PDB file of C-alpha atoms in Angstrom:
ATOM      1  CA  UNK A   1       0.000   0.000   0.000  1.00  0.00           C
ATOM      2  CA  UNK A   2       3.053   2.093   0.946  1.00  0.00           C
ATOM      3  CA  UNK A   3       4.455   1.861  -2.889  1.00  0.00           C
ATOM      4  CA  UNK A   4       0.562   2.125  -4.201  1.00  0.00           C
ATOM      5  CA  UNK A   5       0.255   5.750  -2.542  1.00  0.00           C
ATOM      6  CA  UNK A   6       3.818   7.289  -3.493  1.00  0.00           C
ATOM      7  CA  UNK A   7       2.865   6.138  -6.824  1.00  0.00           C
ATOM      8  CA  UNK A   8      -0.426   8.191  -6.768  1.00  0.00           C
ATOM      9  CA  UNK A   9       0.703  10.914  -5.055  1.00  0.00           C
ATOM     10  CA  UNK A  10       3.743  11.477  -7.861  1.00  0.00           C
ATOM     11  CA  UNK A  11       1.791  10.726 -10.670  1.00  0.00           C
ATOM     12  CA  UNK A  12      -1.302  13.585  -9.634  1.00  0.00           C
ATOM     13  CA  UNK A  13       1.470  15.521  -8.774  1.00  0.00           C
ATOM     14  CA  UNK A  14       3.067  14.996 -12.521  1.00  0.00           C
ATOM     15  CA  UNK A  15      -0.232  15.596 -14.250  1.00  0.00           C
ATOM     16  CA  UNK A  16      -1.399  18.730 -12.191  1.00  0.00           C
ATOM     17  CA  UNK A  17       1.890  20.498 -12.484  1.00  0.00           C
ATOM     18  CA  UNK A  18       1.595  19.471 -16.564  1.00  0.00           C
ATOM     19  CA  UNK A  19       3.930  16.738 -17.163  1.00  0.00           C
ATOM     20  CA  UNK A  20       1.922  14.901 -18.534  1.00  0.00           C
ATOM     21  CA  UNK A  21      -0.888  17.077 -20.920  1.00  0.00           C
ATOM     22  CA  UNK A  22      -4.871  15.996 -21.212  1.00  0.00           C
ATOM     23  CA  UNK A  23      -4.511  13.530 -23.767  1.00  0.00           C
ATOM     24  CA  UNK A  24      -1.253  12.016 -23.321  1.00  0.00           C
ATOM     25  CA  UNK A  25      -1.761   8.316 -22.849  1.00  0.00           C
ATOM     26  CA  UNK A  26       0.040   6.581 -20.253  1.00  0.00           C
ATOM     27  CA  UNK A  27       0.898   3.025 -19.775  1.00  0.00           C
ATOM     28  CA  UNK A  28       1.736   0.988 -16.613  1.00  0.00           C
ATOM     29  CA  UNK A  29       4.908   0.014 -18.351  1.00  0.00           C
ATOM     30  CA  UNK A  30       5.893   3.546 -19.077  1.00  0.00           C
ATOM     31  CA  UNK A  31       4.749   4.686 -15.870  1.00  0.00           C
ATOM     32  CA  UNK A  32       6.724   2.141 -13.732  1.00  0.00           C
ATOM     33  CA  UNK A  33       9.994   2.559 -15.877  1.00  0.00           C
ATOM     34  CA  UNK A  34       9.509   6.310 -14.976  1.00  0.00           C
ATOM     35  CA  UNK A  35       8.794   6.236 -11.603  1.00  0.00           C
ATOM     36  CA  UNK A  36      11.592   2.721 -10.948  1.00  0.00           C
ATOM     37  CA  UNK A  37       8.708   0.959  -9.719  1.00  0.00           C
ATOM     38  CA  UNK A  38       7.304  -2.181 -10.369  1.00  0.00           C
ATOM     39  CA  UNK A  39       3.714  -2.620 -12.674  1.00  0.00           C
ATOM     40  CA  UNK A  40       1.573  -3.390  -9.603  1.00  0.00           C
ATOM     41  CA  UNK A  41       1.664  -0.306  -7.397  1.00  0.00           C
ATOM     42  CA  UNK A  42       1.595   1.412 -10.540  1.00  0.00           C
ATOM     43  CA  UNK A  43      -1.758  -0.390 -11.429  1.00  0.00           C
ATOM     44  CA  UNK A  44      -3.668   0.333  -8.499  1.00  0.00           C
ATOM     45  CA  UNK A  45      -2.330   4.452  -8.550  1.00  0.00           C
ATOM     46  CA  UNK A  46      -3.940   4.303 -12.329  1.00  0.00           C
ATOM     47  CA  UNK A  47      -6.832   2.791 -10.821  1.00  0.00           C
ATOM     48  CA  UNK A  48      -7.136   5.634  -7.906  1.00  0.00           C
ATOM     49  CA  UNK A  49      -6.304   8.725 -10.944  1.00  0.00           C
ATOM     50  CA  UNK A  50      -9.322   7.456 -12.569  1.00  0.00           C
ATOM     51  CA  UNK A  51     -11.740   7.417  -9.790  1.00  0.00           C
ATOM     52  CA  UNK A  52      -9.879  11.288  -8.594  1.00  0.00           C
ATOM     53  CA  UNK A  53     -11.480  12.213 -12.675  1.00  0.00           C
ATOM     54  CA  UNK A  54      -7.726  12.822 -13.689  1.00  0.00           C
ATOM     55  CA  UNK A  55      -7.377  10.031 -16.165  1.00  0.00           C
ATOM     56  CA  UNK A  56     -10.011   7.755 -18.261  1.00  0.00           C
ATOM     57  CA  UNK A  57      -9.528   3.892 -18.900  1.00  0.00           C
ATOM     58  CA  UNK A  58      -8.270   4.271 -22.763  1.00  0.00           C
ATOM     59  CA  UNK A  59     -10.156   0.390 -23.850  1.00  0.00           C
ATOM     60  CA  UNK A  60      -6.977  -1.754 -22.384  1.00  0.00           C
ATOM     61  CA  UNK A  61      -4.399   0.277 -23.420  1.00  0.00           C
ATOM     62  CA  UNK A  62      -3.431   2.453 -20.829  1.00  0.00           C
ATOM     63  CA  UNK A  63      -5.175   5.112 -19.356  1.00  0.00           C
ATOM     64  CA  UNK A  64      -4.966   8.813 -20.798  1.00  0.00           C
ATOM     65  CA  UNK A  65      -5.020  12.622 -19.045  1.00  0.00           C
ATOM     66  CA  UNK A  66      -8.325  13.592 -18.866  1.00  0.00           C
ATOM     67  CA  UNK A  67      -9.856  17.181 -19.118  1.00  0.00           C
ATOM     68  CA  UNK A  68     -13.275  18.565 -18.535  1.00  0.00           C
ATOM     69  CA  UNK A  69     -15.155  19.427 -21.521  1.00  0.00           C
ATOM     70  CA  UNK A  70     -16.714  22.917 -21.016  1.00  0.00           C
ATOM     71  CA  UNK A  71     -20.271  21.954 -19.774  1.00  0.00           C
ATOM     72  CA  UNK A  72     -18.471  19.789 -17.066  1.00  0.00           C
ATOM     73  CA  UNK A  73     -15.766  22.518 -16.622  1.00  0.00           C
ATOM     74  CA  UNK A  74     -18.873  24.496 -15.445  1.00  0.00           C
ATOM     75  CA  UNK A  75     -20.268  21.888 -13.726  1.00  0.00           C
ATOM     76  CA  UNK A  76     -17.616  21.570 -11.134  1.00  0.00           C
ATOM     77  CA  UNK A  77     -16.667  25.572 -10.466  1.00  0.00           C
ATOM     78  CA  UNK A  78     -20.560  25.070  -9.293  1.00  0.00           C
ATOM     79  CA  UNK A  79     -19.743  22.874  -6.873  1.00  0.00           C
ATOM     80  CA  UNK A  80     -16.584  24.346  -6.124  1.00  0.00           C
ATOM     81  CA  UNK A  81     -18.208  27.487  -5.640  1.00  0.00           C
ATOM     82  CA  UNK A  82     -20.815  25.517  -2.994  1.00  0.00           C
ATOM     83  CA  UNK A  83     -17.794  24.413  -1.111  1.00  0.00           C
ATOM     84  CA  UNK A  84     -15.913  27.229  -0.814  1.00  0.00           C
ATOM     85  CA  UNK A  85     -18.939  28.839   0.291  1.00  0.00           C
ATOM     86  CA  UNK A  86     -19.283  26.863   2.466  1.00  0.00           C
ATOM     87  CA  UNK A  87     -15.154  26.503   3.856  1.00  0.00           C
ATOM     88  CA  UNK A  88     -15.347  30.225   4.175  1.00  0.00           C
ATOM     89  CA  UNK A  89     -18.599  30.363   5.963  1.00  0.00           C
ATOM     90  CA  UNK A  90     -17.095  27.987   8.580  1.00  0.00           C
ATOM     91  CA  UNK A  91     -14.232  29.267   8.197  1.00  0.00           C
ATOM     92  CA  UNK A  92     -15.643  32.705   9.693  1.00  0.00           C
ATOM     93  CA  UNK A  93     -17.971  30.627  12.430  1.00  0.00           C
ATOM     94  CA  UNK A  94     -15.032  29.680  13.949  1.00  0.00           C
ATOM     95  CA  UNK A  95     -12.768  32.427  13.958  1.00  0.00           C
ATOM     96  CA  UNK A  96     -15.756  34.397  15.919  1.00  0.00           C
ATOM     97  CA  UNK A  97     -15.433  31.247  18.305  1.00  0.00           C
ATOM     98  CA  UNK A  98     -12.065  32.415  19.147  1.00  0.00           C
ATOM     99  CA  UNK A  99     -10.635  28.780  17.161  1.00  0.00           C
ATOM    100  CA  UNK A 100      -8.473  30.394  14.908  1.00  0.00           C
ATOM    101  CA  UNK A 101      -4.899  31.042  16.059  1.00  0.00           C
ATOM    102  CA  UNK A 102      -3.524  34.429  14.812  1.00  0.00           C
ATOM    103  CA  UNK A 103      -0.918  33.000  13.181  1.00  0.00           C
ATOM    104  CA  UNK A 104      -3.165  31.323  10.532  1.00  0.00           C
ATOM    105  CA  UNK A 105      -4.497  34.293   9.843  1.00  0.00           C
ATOM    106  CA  UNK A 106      -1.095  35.631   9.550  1.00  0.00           C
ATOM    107  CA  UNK A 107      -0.215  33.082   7.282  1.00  0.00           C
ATOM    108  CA  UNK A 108      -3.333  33.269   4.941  1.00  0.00           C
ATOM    109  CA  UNK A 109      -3.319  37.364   4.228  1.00  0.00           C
ATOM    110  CA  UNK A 110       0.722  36.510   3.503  1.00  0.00           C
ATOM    111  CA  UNK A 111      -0.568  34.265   0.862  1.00  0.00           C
ATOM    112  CA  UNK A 112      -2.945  36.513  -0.484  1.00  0.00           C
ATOM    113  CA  UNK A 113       0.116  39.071  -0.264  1.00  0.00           C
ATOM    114  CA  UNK A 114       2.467  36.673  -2.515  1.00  0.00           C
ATOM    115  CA  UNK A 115      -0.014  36.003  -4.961  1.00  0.00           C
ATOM    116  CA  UNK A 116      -0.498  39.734  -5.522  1.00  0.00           C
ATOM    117  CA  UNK A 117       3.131  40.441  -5.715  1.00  0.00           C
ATOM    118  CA  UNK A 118       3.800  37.633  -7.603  1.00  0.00           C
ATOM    119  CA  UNK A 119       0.672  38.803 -10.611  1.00  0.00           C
ATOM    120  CA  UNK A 120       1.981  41.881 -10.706  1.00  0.00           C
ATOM    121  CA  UNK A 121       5.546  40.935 -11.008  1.00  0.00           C
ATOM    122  CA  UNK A 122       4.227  39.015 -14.204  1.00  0.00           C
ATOM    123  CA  UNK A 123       5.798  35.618 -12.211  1.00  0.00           C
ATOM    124  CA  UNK A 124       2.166  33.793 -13.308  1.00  0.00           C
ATOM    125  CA  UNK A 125       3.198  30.213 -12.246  1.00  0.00           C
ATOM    126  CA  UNK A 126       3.809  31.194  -8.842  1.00  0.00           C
ATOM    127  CA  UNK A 127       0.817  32.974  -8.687  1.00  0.00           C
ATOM    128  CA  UNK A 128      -0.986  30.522  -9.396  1.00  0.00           C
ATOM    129  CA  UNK A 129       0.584  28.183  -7.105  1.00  0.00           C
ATOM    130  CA  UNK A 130       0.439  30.998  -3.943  1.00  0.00           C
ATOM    131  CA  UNK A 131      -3.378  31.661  -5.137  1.00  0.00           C
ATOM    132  CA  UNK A 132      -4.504  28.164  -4.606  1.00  0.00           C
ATOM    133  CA  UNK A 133      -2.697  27.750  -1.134  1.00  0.00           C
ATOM    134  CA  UNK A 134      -4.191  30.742   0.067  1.00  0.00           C
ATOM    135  CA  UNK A 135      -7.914  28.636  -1.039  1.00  0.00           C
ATOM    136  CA  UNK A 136      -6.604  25.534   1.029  1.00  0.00           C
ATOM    137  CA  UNK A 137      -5.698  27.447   3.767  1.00  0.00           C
ATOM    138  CA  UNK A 138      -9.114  28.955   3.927  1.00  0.00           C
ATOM    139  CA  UNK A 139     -10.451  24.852   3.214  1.00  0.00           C
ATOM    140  CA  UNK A 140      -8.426  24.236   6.667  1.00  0.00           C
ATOM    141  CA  UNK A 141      -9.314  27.129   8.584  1.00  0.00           C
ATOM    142  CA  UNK A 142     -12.846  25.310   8.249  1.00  0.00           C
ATOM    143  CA  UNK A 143     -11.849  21.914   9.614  1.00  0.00           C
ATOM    144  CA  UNK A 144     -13.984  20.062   7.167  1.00  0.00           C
ATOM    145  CA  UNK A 145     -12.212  16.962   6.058  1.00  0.00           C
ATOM    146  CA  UNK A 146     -14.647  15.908   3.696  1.00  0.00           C
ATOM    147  CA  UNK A 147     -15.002  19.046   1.748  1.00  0.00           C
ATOM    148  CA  UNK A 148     -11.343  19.918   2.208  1.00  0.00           C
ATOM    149  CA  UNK A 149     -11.082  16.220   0.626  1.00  0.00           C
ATOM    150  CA  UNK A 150     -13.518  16.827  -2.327  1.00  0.00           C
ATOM    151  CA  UNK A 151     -12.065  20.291  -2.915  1.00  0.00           C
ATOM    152  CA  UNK A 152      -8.585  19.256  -3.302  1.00  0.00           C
ATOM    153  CA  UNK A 153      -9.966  16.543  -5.788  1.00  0.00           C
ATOM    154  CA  UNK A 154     -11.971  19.606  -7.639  1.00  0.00           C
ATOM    155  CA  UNK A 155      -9.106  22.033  -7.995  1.00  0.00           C
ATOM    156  CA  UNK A 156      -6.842  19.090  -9.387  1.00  0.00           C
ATOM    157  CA  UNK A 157      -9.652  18.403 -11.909  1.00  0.00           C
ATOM    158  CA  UNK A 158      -9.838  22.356 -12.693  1.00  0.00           C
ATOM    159  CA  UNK A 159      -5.821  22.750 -13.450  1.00  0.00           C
ATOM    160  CA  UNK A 160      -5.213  20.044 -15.734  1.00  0.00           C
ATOM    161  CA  UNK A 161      -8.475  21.013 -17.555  1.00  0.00           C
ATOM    162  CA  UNK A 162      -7.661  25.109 -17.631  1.00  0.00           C
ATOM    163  CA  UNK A 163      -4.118  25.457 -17.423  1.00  0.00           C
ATOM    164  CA  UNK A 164      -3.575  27.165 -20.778  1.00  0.00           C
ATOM    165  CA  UNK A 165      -5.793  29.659 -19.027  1.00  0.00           C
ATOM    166  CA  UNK A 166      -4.655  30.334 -16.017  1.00  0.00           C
ATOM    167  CA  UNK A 167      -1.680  32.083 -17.432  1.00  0.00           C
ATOM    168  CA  UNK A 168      -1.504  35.030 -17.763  1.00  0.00           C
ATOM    169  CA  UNK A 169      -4.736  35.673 -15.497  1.00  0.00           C
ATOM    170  CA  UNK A 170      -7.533  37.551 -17.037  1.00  0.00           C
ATOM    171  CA  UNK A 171      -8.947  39.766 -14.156  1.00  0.00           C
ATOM    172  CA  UNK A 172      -5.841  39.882 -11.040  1.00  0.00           C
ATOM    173  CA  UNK A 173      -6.942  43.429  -9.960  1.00  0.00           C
ATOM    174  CA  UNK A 174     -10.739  41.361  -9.185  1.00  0.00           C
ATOM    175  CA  UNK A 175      -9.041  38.132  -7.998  1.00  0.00           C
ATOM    176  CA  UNK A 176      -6.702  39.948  -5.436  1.00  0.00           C
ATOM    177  CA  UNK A 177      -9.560  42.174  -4.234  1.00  0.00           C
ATOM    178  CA  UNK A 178     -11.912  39.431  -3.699  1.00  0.00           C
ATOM    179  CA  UNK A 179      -8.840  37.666  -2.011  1.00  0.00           C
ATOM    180  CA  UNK A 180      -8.658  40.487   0.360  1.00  0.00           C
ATOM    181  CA  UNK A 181     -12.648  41.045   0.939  1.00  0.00           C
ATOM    182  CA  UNK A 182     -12.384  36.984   1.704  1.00  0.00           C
ATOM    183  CA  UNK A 183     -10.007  37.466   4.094  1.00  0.00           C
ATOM    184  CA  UNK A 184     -11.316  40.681   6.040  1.00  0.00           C
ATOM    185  CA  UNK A 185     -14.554  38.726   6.543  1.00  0.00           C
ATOM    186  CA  UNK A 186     -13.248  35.487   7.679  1.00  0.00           C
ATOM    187  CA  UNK A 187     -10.361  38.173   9.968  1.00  0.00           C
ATOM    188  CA  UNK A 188     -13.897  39.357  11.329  1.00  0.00           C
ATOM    189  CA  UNK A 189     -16.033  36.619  11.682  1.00  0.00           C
ATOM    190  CA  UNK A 190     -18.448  37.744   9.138  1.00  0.00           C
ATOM    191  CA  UNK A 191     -19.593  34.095   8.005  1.00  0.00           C
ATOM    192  CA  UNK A 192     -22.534  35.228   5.921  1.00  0.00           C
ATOM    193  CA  UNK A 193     -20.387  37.613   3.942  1.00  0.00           C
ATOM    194  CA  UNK A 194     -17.460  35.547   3.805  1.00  0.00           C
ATOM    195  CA  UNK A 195     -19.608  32.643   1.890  1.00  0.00           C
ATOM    196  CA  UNK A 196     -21.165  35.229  -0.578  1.00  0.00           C
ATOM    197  CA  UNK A 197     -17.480  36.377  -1.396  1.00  0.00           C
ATOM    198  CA  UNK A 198     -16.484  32.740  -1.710  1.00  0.00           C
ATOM    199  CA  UNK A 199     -19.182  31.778  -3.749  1.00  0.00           C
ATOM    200  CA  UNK A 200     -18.755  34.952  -6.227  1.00  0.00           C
ATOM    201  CA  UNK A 201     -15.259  34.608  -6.354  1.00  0.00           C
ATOM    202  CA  UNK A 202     -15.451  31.023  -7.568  1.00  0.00           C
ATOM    203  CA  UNK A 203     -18.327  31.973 -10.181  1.00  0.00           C
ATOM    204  CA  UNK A 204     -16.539  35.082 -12.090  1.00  0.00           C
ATOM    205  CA  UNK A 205     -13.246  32.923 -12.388  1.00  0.00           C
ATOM    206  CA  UNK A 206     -15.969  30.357 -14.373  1.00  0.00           C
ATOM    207  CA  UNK A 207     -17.299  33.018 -16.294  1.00  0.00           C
TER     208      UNK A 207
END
């Protein structure tokens, strides 16, 4: 199981950060020989990519990157948006409960902070990278393990299937003020307004 989830974990890693490109077609020879790992492990990670939505079964022959068509696409910034509504609504709740140590809240408006710089700087990859920790740091400010779970699944799913998008970004004056609204509710315990600014957030990087 040990070899089975380093396996997983470096191939999502290799298809998120665009190794491998929605279409490629991977095979569990190729993939062990790249990885110096036997077929099995190998077998069951393929198995796992396909149920995370990151690869499809290509009829025997391998599996191949997957990517959302646009109705999907759409689909699941819906949901997204739900979630994150929902992450930053708890989010909120429980800084207002006092559960929040200052530090994390330290460490998510330096996040927000970095991907600013970095947008402005033009230095679009690392934007992109500081812009979705800041999201997961709000997902674990909530302490919700499931949606922190499906999230993580959702995002991976939205990179490989928008990444000739995402750079250079199309709106970062609205994405870093919406970063900062986000994180002056959630600073105040505003959960109501926090979710709406989650929520819209989301929905105008869809559209």
């Amino acid at each position: 199981m040990q070899q089975t989830d380093a396996a997983h974990a470096r191939l999502r890693e290799m298809i998120v950060a665009g190794a491998y490109a929605p279409g490629d077609r991977l095979t569990e020879t190729e993939v062990a020989g790249t990885l110096a790992m036997s077929r099995t492990p190998v077998r069951e990670a393929l198995r796992s990519l396909i149920a995370d939505g990151l690869v499809t079964s290509a009829d025997g022959r391998g599996v191949v990157v997957a990517a959302l068509d646009p109705a999907a696409l759409r689909d699941t910034y819906r949901v997204r948006a739900a979630l994150e509504a929902l992450t930053a609504e708890l989010a909120a709740e429980r800084q207002a409960a006092g559960l929040i140590a200052p530090a994390e809240l330290t460490a998510l408006a330096a996040d927000a902070a970095l991907t600013e710089e970095a947008t402005s700087e033009g230095r679009f990859a690392e934007a992109v990278a500081y812009n979705r920790r800041f999201h997961q740091r709000v997902t674990a400010l909530a302490a919700n393990a499931p949606a922190q779970a499906a999230l993580d699944r959702l995002w991976d799913q939205i990179v490989v299937s928008t990444r000739a998008s995402l750079d250079p970004p199309h709106r970062p004056a609205q994405v870093n003020g919406q970063h900062r609204e986000l994180l002056a509710a959630i600073t105040e315990g505003r959960a109501a307004d926090a979710a709406g600014i989650a929520r819209r957030h989301v929905l105008d990087t869809c559209g």
